[in-house]
CSV table of C-alpha atoms and ligand atoms in Angstrom, one decimal:
chain,number,residue,atom,x,y,z
A,3,MET,CA,108.2,109.5,104.9
A,4,ASP,CA,105.2,111.0,106.6
A,5,LEU,CA,106.2,112.3,110.0
A,6,ARG,CA,103.0,114.2,110.8
A,7,GLY,CA,101.8,113.0,114.2
A,8,ARG,CA,104.7,110.7,114.6
A,9,LYS,CA,107.9,110.8,116.6
A,10,ILE,CA,110.9,109.0,115.2
A,11,PRO,CA,114.2,108.5,117.1
A,12,VAL,CA,117.3,109.6,115.2
A,13,PHE,CA,120.9,109.8,116.3
A,14,LEU,CA,122.1,113.4,116.9
A,15,GLU,CA,124.7,113.3,114.2
A,16,GLU,CA,122.3,111.8,111.6
A,17,ILE,CA,119.5,114.4,111.9
A,18,ASP,CA,120.5,116.4,108.8
A,19,SER,CA,121.1,113.4,106.6
A,20,PHE,CA,117.9,111.8,107.8
A,21,ILE,CA,115.8,114.9,106.9
A,22,LYS,CA,117.4,115.0,103.5
A,23,SER,CA,117.2,111.3,102.7
A,24,GLU,CA,113.5,111.1,103.8
A,25,ASN,CA,112.7,114.3,101.9
A,26,LEU,CA,111.2,116.0,105.0
A,27,ASN,CA,110.5,119.6,105.4
A,28,GLY,CA,113.3,120.7,107.8
A,29,THR,CA,111.6,123.9,109.0
A,30,SER,CA,108.5,122.2,110.3
A,31,ILE,CA,110.3,119.5,112.2
A,32,GLU,CA,110.5,119.6,116.0
A,33,LYS,CA,113.2,117.9,118.0
A,34,SER,CA,112.9,116.6,121.5
A,35,PRO,CA,115.3,114.4,123.6
A,36,CYS,CA,114.5,110.7,123.7
A,37,MET,CA,115.8,110.5,127.3
A,38,THR,CA,115.8,113.0,130.1
A,39,ILE,CA,118.6,112.7,132.5
A,40,ARG,CA,118.0,114.0,136.1
A,41,GLY,CA,120.8,113.3,138.6
A,42,GLY,CA,121.3,109.6,138.9
A,43,PHE,CA,118.2,108.8,136.9
A,44,ILE,CA,117.1,108.6,133.3
A,45,GLN,CA,113.5,109.0,132.1
A,46,CYS,CA,112.5,107.6,128.7
A,47,ASN,CA,110.3,110.0,126.8
A,48,ARG,CA,108.8,107.2,124.7
A,49,CYS,CA,107.5,104.9,127.4
A,50,GLY,CA,107.9,107.1,130.5
A,51,GLY,CA,110.0,104.5,132.4
A,52,ILE,CA,112.4,105.9,135.0
A,53,LYS,CA,115.6,104.0,135.7
A,54,GLU,CA,118.8,104.3,137.6
A,55,LYS,CA,121.2,105.5,134.9
A,56,ARG,CA,124.3,103.6,136.0
A,57,GLU,CA,122.5,100.3,135.3
A,58,PHE,CA,121.7,101.1,131.7
A,59,LYS,CA,124.9,102.7,130.4
A,60,LEU,CA,126.2,101.8,127.0
A,61,PRO,CA,130.0,101.4,126.2
A,62,ASN,CA,129.9,104.8,124.4
A,63,GLY,CA,128.8,106.5,127.7
A,64,CYS,CA,125.2,107.0,126.7
A,65,PHE,CA,122.2,105.5,128.4
A,66,TYR,CA,119.3,103.4,127.0
A,67,CYS,CA,115.8,102.5,128.0
A,68,PRO,CA,115.3,98.8,128.8
A,69,ASP,CA,111.5,99.0,128.9
A,70,CYS,CA,110.5,99.7,125.3
A,71,THR,CA,113.2,97.8,123.4
A,72,GLN,CA,110.5,95.9,121.5
A,73,LEU,CA,110.1,99.1,119.4
A,74,GLY,CA,113.8,99.3,118.8
A,75,ARG,CA,116.3,100.5,121.4
A,76,ILE,CA,116.5,104.2,122.1
A,77,SER,CA,119.3,106.0,123.9
A,78,SER,CA,120.3,109.3,125.2
A,79,ASN,CA,122.3,110.3,122.1
A,80,GLN,CA,119.1,110.2,120.1
A,81,VAL,CA,116.3,112.8,119.6
A,82,PHE,CA,112.8,112.4,118.5
A,83,LEU,CA,111.9,114.1,115.2
A,84,HIS,CA,108.3,115.1,115.1
A,85,GLU,CA,106.0,117.0,112.8
A,86,ALA,CA,102.7,118.4,114.1
A,87,THR,CA,99.5,116.9,112.9
A,88,PRO,CA,97.2,119.4,111.2
A,89,LYS,CA,94.8,120.9,113.7
A,90,MET,CA,91.9,119.6,111.7
A,91,LEU,CA,91.8,117.3,108.7
A,92,PRO,CA,89.3,118.1,106.0
A,93,ALA,CA,85.8,117.4,107.2
A,94,LEU,CA,84.6,114.3,105.3
A,95,ASP,CA,81.3,113.9,103.6
A,96,VAL,CA,81.3,110.3,104.8
A,97,HIS,CA,78.5,107.8,104.4
A,98,MET,CA,78.5,104.9,106.6
A,99,THR,CA,78.2,101.8,104.5
A,100,TRP,CA,77.2,99.4,107.3
A,101,LYS,CA,73.6,98.4,106.8
A,102,GLY,CA,72.9,96.5,110.0
A,103,ALA,CA,70.6,97.7,112.7
A,104,LEU,CA,71.4,98.3,116.4
A,105,THR,CA,69.2,97.1,119.2
A,106,SER,CA,67.7,99.8,121.4
A,107,GLU,CA,70.4,99.2,124.0
A,108,GLN,CA,73.1,99.4,121.5
A,109,LYS,CA,71.6,102.6,120.3
A,110,ARG,CA,71.7,104.0,123.8
A,111,CYS,CA,75.4,103.2,124.1
A,112,SER,CA,76.0,104.5,120.6
A,113,ARG,CA,74.5,107.9,121.5
A,114,LYS,CA,76.9,108.1,124.5
A,115,VAL,CA,79.9,107.4,122.2
A,116,VAL,CA,78.8,110.1,119.8
A,117,GLN,CA,78.4,112.5,122.7
A,118,ALA,CA,81.8,111.7,124.1
A,119,VAL,CA,83.4,112.3,120.6
A,120,LEU,CA,81.6,115.6,120.2
A,121,ARG,CA,82.4,116.8,123.7
A,122,ARG,CA,85.9,115.3,123.8
A,123,GLU,CA,85.0,113.3,126.9
A,124,THR,CA,86.4,110.2,128.4
A,125,LEU,CA,83.9,107.4,128.3
A,126,LEU,CA,84.1,103.9,129.6
A,127,LEU,CA,81.9,101.5,127.6
A,128,HIS,CA,81.3,98.2,129.6
A,129,ALA,CA,79.8,95.8,127.1
A,130,VAL,CA,79.7,92.1,127.6
A,131,THR,CA,81.4,89.7,125.2
A,132,GLY,CA,79.3,89.6,122.1
A,133,ALA,CA,77.5,92.8,122.8
A,134,GLY,CA,78.4,94.2,119.4
A,135,LYS,CA,80.9,96.8,120.6
A,136,THR,CA,82.3,97.5,117.2
A,137,GLU,CA,78.9,98.3,115.7
A,138,ILE,CA,78.2,100.6,118.7
A,139,LEU,CA,81.3,102.6,117.8
A,140,PHE,CA,80.3,103.3,114.1
A,141,LYS,CA,78.1,106.3,114.7
A,142,GLY,CA,80.9,107.9,116.9
A,143,ILE,CA,83.5,107.3,114.2
A,144,GLU,CA,81.2,108.7,111.6
A,145,ALA,CA,80.6,111.8,113.6
A,146,ALA,CA,84.3,112.3,114.1
A,147,LEU,CA,85.1,111.9,110.4
A,148,LYS,CA,82.4,114.4,109.5
A,149,GLN,CA,84.1,116.9,111.7
A,150,GLY,CA,87.6,116.3,110.3
A,151,LEU,CA,88.8,114.6,113.5
A,152,ARG,CA,91.5,112.0,113.5
A,153,ILE,CA,90.6,108.7,115.1
A,154,CYS,CA,92.8,105.8,116.4
A,155,ILE,CA,91.5,102.4,117.4
A,156,ALA,CA,94.0,100.6,119.6
A,157,VAL,CA,93.6,96.8,120.1
A,158,PRO,CA,95.5,94.4,122.2
A,159,ARG,CA,96.8,92.0,119.5
A,160,ILE,CA,97.4,91.4,115.8
A,161,ASP,CA,94.7,88.7,115.6
A,162,VAL,CA,92.1,91.1,116.9
A,163,LEU,CA,93.4,93.8,114.5
A,164,LEU,CA,93.2,91.6,111.5
A,165,GLU,CA,89.6,90.6,112.4
A,166,LEU,CA,88.6,94.2,113.0
A,167,LYS,CA,90.1,95.8,110.0
A,168,PRO,CA,87.7,94.4,107.3
A,169,ARG,CA,84.7,95.2,109.5
A,170,ILE,CA,85.7,98.8,109.9
A,171,GLN,CA,86.7,99.1,106.2
A,172,ASP,CA,83.3,97.6,105.2
A,173,ALA,CA,81.5,100.2,107.3
A,174,PHE,CA,83.5,103.1,105.9
A,175,GLN,CA,84.3,102.1,102.4
A,176,SER,CA,85.3,105.5,101.2
A,177,ILE,CA,87.7,106.1,104.0
A,178,ASP,CA,91.5,105.6,103.8
A,179,LEU,CA,92.4,103.3,106.6
A,180,CYS,CA,96.0,102.8,107.9
A,181,CYS,CA,96.6,99.6,109.8
A,182,LEU,CA,99.8,99.4,111.9
A,183,TYR,CA,101.3,96.5,113.9
A,184,GLY,CA,104.7,95.1,114.7
A,185,LYS,CA,105.4,93.3,111.4
A,186,SER,CA,103.1,95.1,109.1
A,187,ASP,CA,104.6,96.4,105.9
A,188,GLU,CA,102.0,99.1,105.6
A,189,VAL,CA,103.6,102.6,105.3
A,190,TYR,CA,102.3,105.1,107.8
A,191,ARG,CA,100.4,108.0,106.3
A,192,LEU,CA,98.2,110.7,107.5
A,193,THR,CA,94.8,109.0,107.3
A,194,PRO,CA,91.7,110.1,109.2
A,195,LEU,CA,91.4,106.6,110.7
A,196,ILE,CA,94.2,104.4,112.1
A,197,LEU,CA,94.0,100.9,113.5
A,198,LEU,CA,96.9,99.7,115.5
A,199,THR,CA,98.1,97.4,118.2
A,200,THR,CA,98.5,99.1,121.5
A,201,HIS,CA,102.3,99.2,121.5
A,202,GLN,CA,102.3,101.3,118.3
A,203,LEU,CA,100.8,104.2,120.2
A,204,ALA,CA,104.3,104.9,121.5
A,205,ARG,CA,105.3,106.1,118.0
A,206,PHE,CA,102.8,109.0,118.0
A,207,HIS,CA,102.8,112.4,119.5
A,208,GLN,CA,99.7,114.6,119.9
A,209,ALA,CA,98.2,112.9,116.9
A,210,PHE,CA,94.6,111.9,117.6
A,211,ASP,CA,91.4,113.7,118.4
A,212,VAL,CA,89.6,110.5,119.3
A,213,CYS,CA,91.3,107.4,120.8
A,214,ILE,CA,89.4,104.2,121.2
A,215,VAL,CA,91.2,101.7,123.4
A,216,ASP,CA,89.8,98.1,123.2
A,217,GLU,CA,90.1,95.7,126.1
A,218,VAL,CA,91.5,98.2,128.5
A,219,ASP,CA,91.2,95.8,131.3
A,220,ALA,CA,93.3,93.2,129.7
A,221,PHE,CA,96.9,92.3,128.8
A,222,PRO,CA,98.8,94.2,127.5
A,223,PHE,CA,97.1,97.4,128.6
A,224,VAL,CA,96.2,96.7,132.1
A,225,ASP,CA,98.7,97.7,134.8
A,226,ASN,CA,101.1,98.8,132.1
A,227,PRO,CA,102.3,102.3,132.7
A,228,PHE,CA,104.2,102.3,129.5
A,229,LEU,CA,101.1,101.9,127.4
A,230,GLU,CA,99.1,104.4,129.5
A,231,PHE,CA,102.0,106.9,129.0
A,232,SER,CA,102.0,106.2,125.3
A,233,LEU,CA,98.3,106.7,125.0
A,234,GLN,CA,98.5,110.1,126.9
A,235,GLN,CA,101.3,111.1,124.5
A,236,ALA,CA,99.6,109.9,121.4
A,237,LYS,CA,96.3,111.7,121.9
A,238,LYS,CA,95.9,115.4,121.6
A,239,THR,CA,95.4,117.4,124.8
A,240,GLU,CA,91.8,118.1,123.9
A,241,SER,CA,90.5,114.7,122.8
A,242,ALA,CA,87.9,112.1,123.3
A,243,LEU,CA,89.0,108.9,124.9
A,244,ILE,CA,86.8,105.8,124.7
A,245,TYR,CA,87.8,102.8,126.8
A,246,LEU,CA,86.1,99.5,126.0
A,247,SER,CA,85.9,96.7,128.4
A,248,ALA,CA,84.0,93.4,128.8
A,249,THR,CA,84.9,92.8,132.4
A,250,PRO,CA,83.6,95.7,134.4
A,251,GLY,CA,84.8,94.4,137.8
A,252,ARG,CA,88.4,94.9,136.9
A,253,ILE,CA,87.8,98.3,135.3
A,254,ALA,CA,85.8,99.6,138.3
A,255,LYS,CA,89.0,99.4,140.3
A,256,LYS,CA,91.0,101.1,137.6
A,257,THR,CA,88.7,104.1,137.3
A,258,GLY,CA,89.8,105.2,140.7
A,259,HIS,CA,93.0,106.6,139.2
A,260,ARG,CA,91.7,107.4,135.8
A,261,THR,CA,89.4,110.2,135.1
A,262,VAL,CA,86.4,108.9,133.3
A,263,ASP,CA,83.6,111.4,132.6
A,264,ARG,CA,81.0,108.8,132.0
A,265,VAL,CA,80.4,105.1,132.2
A,266,VAL,CA,77.9,103.2,130.1
A,267,THR,CA,77.1,99.6,130.7
A,268,LEU,CA,75.6,97.1,128.3
A,269,PRO,CA,75.0,93.8,130.0
A,270,ALA,CA,73.3,92.0,127.1
A,271,ARG,CA,74.5,90.5,123.9
A,272,PHE,CA,73.2,91.9,120.7
A,273,HIS,CA,71.2,88.7,120.0
A,274,GLN,CA,69.5,89.1,123.5
A,275,HIS,CA,70.4,85.7,124.8
A,276,SER,CA,72.2,85.4,128.1
A,277,LEU,CA,75.9,84.8,128.4
A,278,VAL,CA,76.8,81.1,128.6
A,279,THR,CA,77.6,80.3,132.3
A,280,PRO,CA,80.6,78.0,132.7
A,281,SER,CA,80.2,74.7,134.5
A,282,PHE,CA,83.0,73.3,136.6
A,283,VAL,CA,84.3,69.8,136.2
A,284,PHE,CA,86.7,68.4,138.9
A,285,THR,CA,89.7,66.9,137.1
A,286,PRO,CA,92.4,65.9,139.6
A,287,ASP,CA,96.0,65.9,138.4
A,288,TRP,CA,95.2,67.2,134.9
A,289,ARG,CA,98.7,68.4,134.3
A,290,ARG,CA,100.4,65.1,135.4
A,291,GLN,CA,98.0,63.2,133.3
A,292,ILE,CA,98.8,65.2,130.2
A,293,GLN,CA,102.5,64.9,130.8
A,294,GLU,CA,102.1,61.1,131.1
A,295,LYS,CA,100.0,61.2,127.9
A,296,LYS,CA,96.8,60.1,129.6
A,297,LEU,CA,93.5,61.6,128.7
A,298,PRO,CA,91.6,62.8,131.9
A,299,LYS,CA,88.4,60.8,131.9
A,300,LYS,CA,85.7,63.5,132.3
A,301,PHE,CA,87.6,65.7,129.9
A,302,GLY,CA,87.6,62.9,127.3
A,303,HIS,CA,83.8,62.4,127.8
A,304,SER,CA,83.3,66.1,127.1
A,305,VAL,CA,85.4,65.9,123.9
A,306,GLN,CA,83.3,63.0,122.8
A,307,GLN,CA,80.1,65.0,123.5
A,308,MET,CA,81.5,67.9,121.5
A,309,MET,CA,82.1,65.7,118.6
A,310,GLU,CA,78.5,64.3,118.8
A,311,ASP,CA,77.1,67.8,119.0
A,312,GLY,CA,78.8,68.5,115.7
A,313,PHE,CA,79.8,72.1,116.4
A,314,PRO,CA,83.4,73.3,116.3
A,315,PHE,CA,85.1,73.8,119.7
A,316,LEU,CA,88.1,75.4,121.3
A,317,ILE,CA,90.2,73.7,123.9
A,318,PHE,CA,92.2,76.1,126.1
A,319,TYR,CA,95.2,74.7,127.9
A,320,PRO,CA,97.6,76.9,129.9
A,321,VAL,CA,101.0,75.3,129.3
A,322,ILE,CA,102.5,75.7,125.8
A,323,ARG,CA,105.1,72.9,126.1
A,324,ASP,CA,102.4,70.3,126.8
A,325,LEU,CA,100.3,71.3,123.8
A,326,ASP,CA,101.8,68.7,121.5
A,327,ASN,CA,101.2,66.0,124.2
A,328,LEU,CA,97.6,67.0,124.5
A,329,ALA,CA,97.1,67.0,120.7
A,330,GLU,CA,98.7,63.6,120.4
A,331,ILE,CA,96.5,62.1,123.2
A,332,LEU,CA,93.4,63.5,121.5
A,333,SER,CA,94.4,62.3,118.0
A,334,ASN,CA,95.0,58.8,119.4
A,335,GLU,CA,91.7,58.7,121.3
A,336,PHE,CA,89.6,60.4,118.6
A,337,PRO,CA,91.2,59.6,115.2
A,338,THR,CA,88.4,61.3,113.2
A,339,LEU,CA,88.7,64.6,115.1
A,340,ARG,CA,90.3,67.2,112.9
A,341,LEU,CA,92.5,69.3,115.3
A,342,GLU,CA,95.4,71.7,115.3
A,343,THR,CA,97.3,73.4,118.1
A,344,VAL,CA,98.1,77.1,118.1
A,345,SER,CA,100.0,79.2,120.6
A,346,SER,CA,101.5,82.6,120.8
A,347,ILE,CA,104.8,81.4,119.5
A,348,ASP,CA,103.3,79.6,116.5
A,349,GLU,CA,104.4,81.3,113.3
A,350,GLN,CA,101.4,79.9,111.4
A,351,ARG,CA,98.9,81.0,113.9
A,352,ILE,CA,97.1,83.4,111.6
A,353,GLU,CA,96.6,80.8,108.9
A,354,LYS,CA,95.5,78.2,111.5
A,355,ILE,CA,93.0,80.5,113.0
A,356,GLU,CA,91.6,81.2,109.6
A,357,ASP,CA,91.4,77.5,108.8
A,358,PHE,CA,89.4,76.9,111.9
A,359,ARG,CA,87.1,79.8,111.1
A,360,ILE,CA,86.3,78.4,107.7
A,361,GLY,CA,85.6,75.0,109.0
A,362,LYS,CA,88.7,73.1,107.9
A,363,MET,CA,89.1,71.8,111.5
A,364,ASP,CA,86.7,70.7,114.3
A,365,CYS,CA,88.9,71.7,117.2
A,366,LEU,CA,91.7,74.1,117.9
A,367,VAL,CA,93.8,73.5,121.0
A,368,THR,CA,95.2,76.8,122.2
A,369,THR,CA,96.8,78.7,125.0
A,370,THR,CA,95.3,82.0,125.9
A,371,ILE,CA,95.9,83.7,122.6
A,372,LEU,CA,92.3,83.3,121.3
A,373,GLU,CA,90.5,84.4,124.4
A,374,ARG,CA,89.5,87.8,123.2
A,375,GLY,CA,88.6,89.8,120.2
A,376,VAL,CA,88.1,86.9,117.8
A,377,THR,CA,84.7,85.5,116.9
A,378,PHE,CA,84.1,82.0,115.6
A,379,PRO,CA,80.4,81.2,115.1
A,380,ASP,CA,78.7,78.4,117.0
A,381,ILE,CA,81.6,77.2,119.1
A,382,SER,CA,81.8,75.5,122.4
A,383,VAL,CA,84.7,75.9,124.8
A,384,LEU,CA,86.6,73.5,127.1
A,385,VAL,CA,89.2,74.9,129.4
A,386,LEU,CA,91.5,72.1,130.7
A,387,GLY,CA,93.4,73.4,133.7
A,388,SER,CA,91.2,76.4,134.5
A,389,ASP,CA,92.8,76.6,137.9
A,390,HIS,CA,96.2,77.6,136.4
A,391,PRO,CA,97.3,81.2,137.4
A,392,LEU,CA,97.3,82.3,133.8
A,393,PHE,CA,93.5,82.0,133.8
A,394,THR,CA,92.6,85.1,135.7
A,395,LYS,CA,89.0,86.1,136.2
A,396,SER,CA,89.1,88.5,133.3
A,397,VAL,CA,90.7,85.9,131.0
A,398,LEU,CA,88.1,83.3,132.0
A,399,ILE,CA,85.2,85.6,131.4
A,400,GLN,CA,86.6,86.3,127.9
A,401,ILE,CA,87.1,82.6,127.2
A,402,ALA,CA,83.6,81.8,128.2
A,403,GLY,CA,82.5,84.8,126.1
A,404,ARG,CA,83.8,83.0,122.9
A,405,SER,CA,80.7,80.8,123.1
A,406,GLY,CA,77.2,81.7,121.9
A,407,ARG,CA,78.2,84.8,120.1
A,408,LYS,CA,75.9,84.3,117.1
A,409,LEU,CA,72.2,83.9,116.8
A,410,THR,CA,72.8,80.7,114.9
A,411,ARG,CA,73.8,79.1,118.2
A,412,PRO,CA,73.4,81.5,121.1
A,413,ASP,CA,74.0,79.0,123.9
A,414,GLY,CA,76.9,76.5,123.4
A,415,VAL,CA,78.9,74.8,126.1
A,416,VAL,CA,81.5,76.2,128.4
A,417,ARG,CA,83.3,73.9,130.8
A,418,PHE,CA,86.2,74.5,133.2
A,419,PHE,CA,88.2,71.4,134.2
A,420,TYR,CA,90.1,72.0,137.4
A,421,ASP,CA,92.1,70.4,140.2
A,422,GLN,CA,91.8,73.1,142.8
A,423,LYS,CA,88.9,75.5,142.4
A,424,THR,CA,90.3,79.1,142.2
A,425,LYS,CA,89.0,82.5,143.2
A,426,ALA,CA,89.3,83.5,139.6
A,427,MET,CA,87.0,80.6,138.5
A,428,ILE,CA,84.4,81.4,141.1
A,429,GLU,CA,84.4,85.1,140.5
A,430,SER,CA,84.2,84.8,136.7
A,431,LYS,CA,81.2,82.6,137.0
A,432,LYS,CA,79.6,84.9,139.6
A,433,GLU,CA,80.2,87.9,137.3
A,434,ILE,CA,78.6,86.2,134.3
A,435,ARG,CA,75.6,85.4,136.5
A,436,VAL,CA,75.4,89.0,137.8
A,437,LEU,CA,75.5,90.4,134.2
A,438,ASN,CA,72.8,87.9,133.1
A,439,HIS,CA,70.7,88.9,136.0
A,440,LEU,CA,71.2,92.6,135.3
A,441,ALA,CA,70.3,92.1,131.6
A,442,ARG,CA,67.2,90.1,132.6
A,443,GLN,CA,66.1,92.7,135.1
A,444,ARG,CA,66.3,95.3,132.4
A,445,GLY,CA,64.3,93.2,130.2
A,446,LEU,CA,67.1,92.8,127.6
A,447,LEU,CA,66.9,89.1,127.2
A,448,VAL,CA,64.6,86.9,125.2
A,449,ASP,CA,65.6,83.7,126.9
A,450,SER,CA,64.2,84.0,130.4
A,451,PHE,CA,64.8,80.2,130.8
A,452,LYS,CA,67.9,78.4,130.1
A,453,LEU,CA,67.9,76.8,126.7
A,454,ALA,CA,67.4,73.1,126.7
A,455,SER,CA,70.8,72.2,125.4
A,456,ASN,CA,72.4,74.0,128.3
A,457,ARG,CA,70.4,72.2,130.9
A,458,ARG,CA,72.3,69.0,129.9
A,459,ASN,CA,75.5,70.4,131.3
A,460,PRO,CA,76.7,68.9,134.5
A,461,VAL,CA,77.2,71.5,137.2
A,462,PHE,CA,79.7,70.6,139.8
B,627,ZN,ZN1,111.4,103.5,127.1
């Protein structure tokens, strides 16, 4: 087992046998308590959570942390074993194998990323959905690798990770890349570049010189002290921290209590067409209609139109337990429509997403699991029940951002079907307009006029 940069919880009485069985070098291993007990409180040293100890007492008299049990329960009779990461890894003579070209705006952001890496600064990169954030990072990653720095890219979910991994590997083909998530069977090793889901940060200690945190404004990172604590533990004291976000409004508030040295904004997509602005469609009683297996009329018309357009489309629907109903209604009404449902609890979601991507289906009906990080070319998006509380402003911006991501179809259709118009809906639309305006003002867009296909959209 490679323990360098990691912290592994081990029971006190099993330390020696663990070191022996894992063939570790006992002299270089540091030990620290998993929990700190102060008076009537316990603090977890993995997630930072503080709790009243009497509520979390085990039958053996020890205390456990209830907040980070998804990584395996830790308790006060365990210690972390940790081995320091080398101060520097060997500097790598790396050649970036990505052959694409950046727009001048992407280059400007890319220079800021490199600067943040070299100066170990904290940078916030606001880039709209489809701005080409990953490509903007490449030069910064290259600069870090050349210096022997260790980089970690933390993303919110497995789907995003699985899409990102081949892109990073393609860009840095000679680099050993370790990819860690909840159920991955990949064995941890000391690689210069690590990709992980955000929760995995909690298994590291003073490990990274550069941390890139994707979608910092979104679930699970936002308002989650556990993940913020883990991030602070996982990065070295002197390190660069690059936060990525597509919804600047949310982040602007957060920066009040985070120290960000620099902020760089990219309001335009890489293909220089504006973001697709959602249109609102009044759909009274959408939930009841779906429960009664009726197709809301205007929603049905839109599905019909999507089929006539001939492009694949996503339908977002907020309630998992109605998904089957919705799929049944659609299949009855549109027998030729090839569709599948996929939700966060679907075991085959990775396969289904892949099938949609390669064109085996016309339509994927989903909850919010596909709203960020995944790119399907040429799609349109319908959100049935956009007034549901699950659809926050940030989620709606991300959902709208699934459309028009590629130059092959930079416009697409985005429609929100609602019963009661919400603040989140209004603000998401406003923010998209503001960003488009900003991009247009800066001369970053080629489409100064709405594309003809968008003009067809009814605006309510
Ligand atoms: Zn904890």
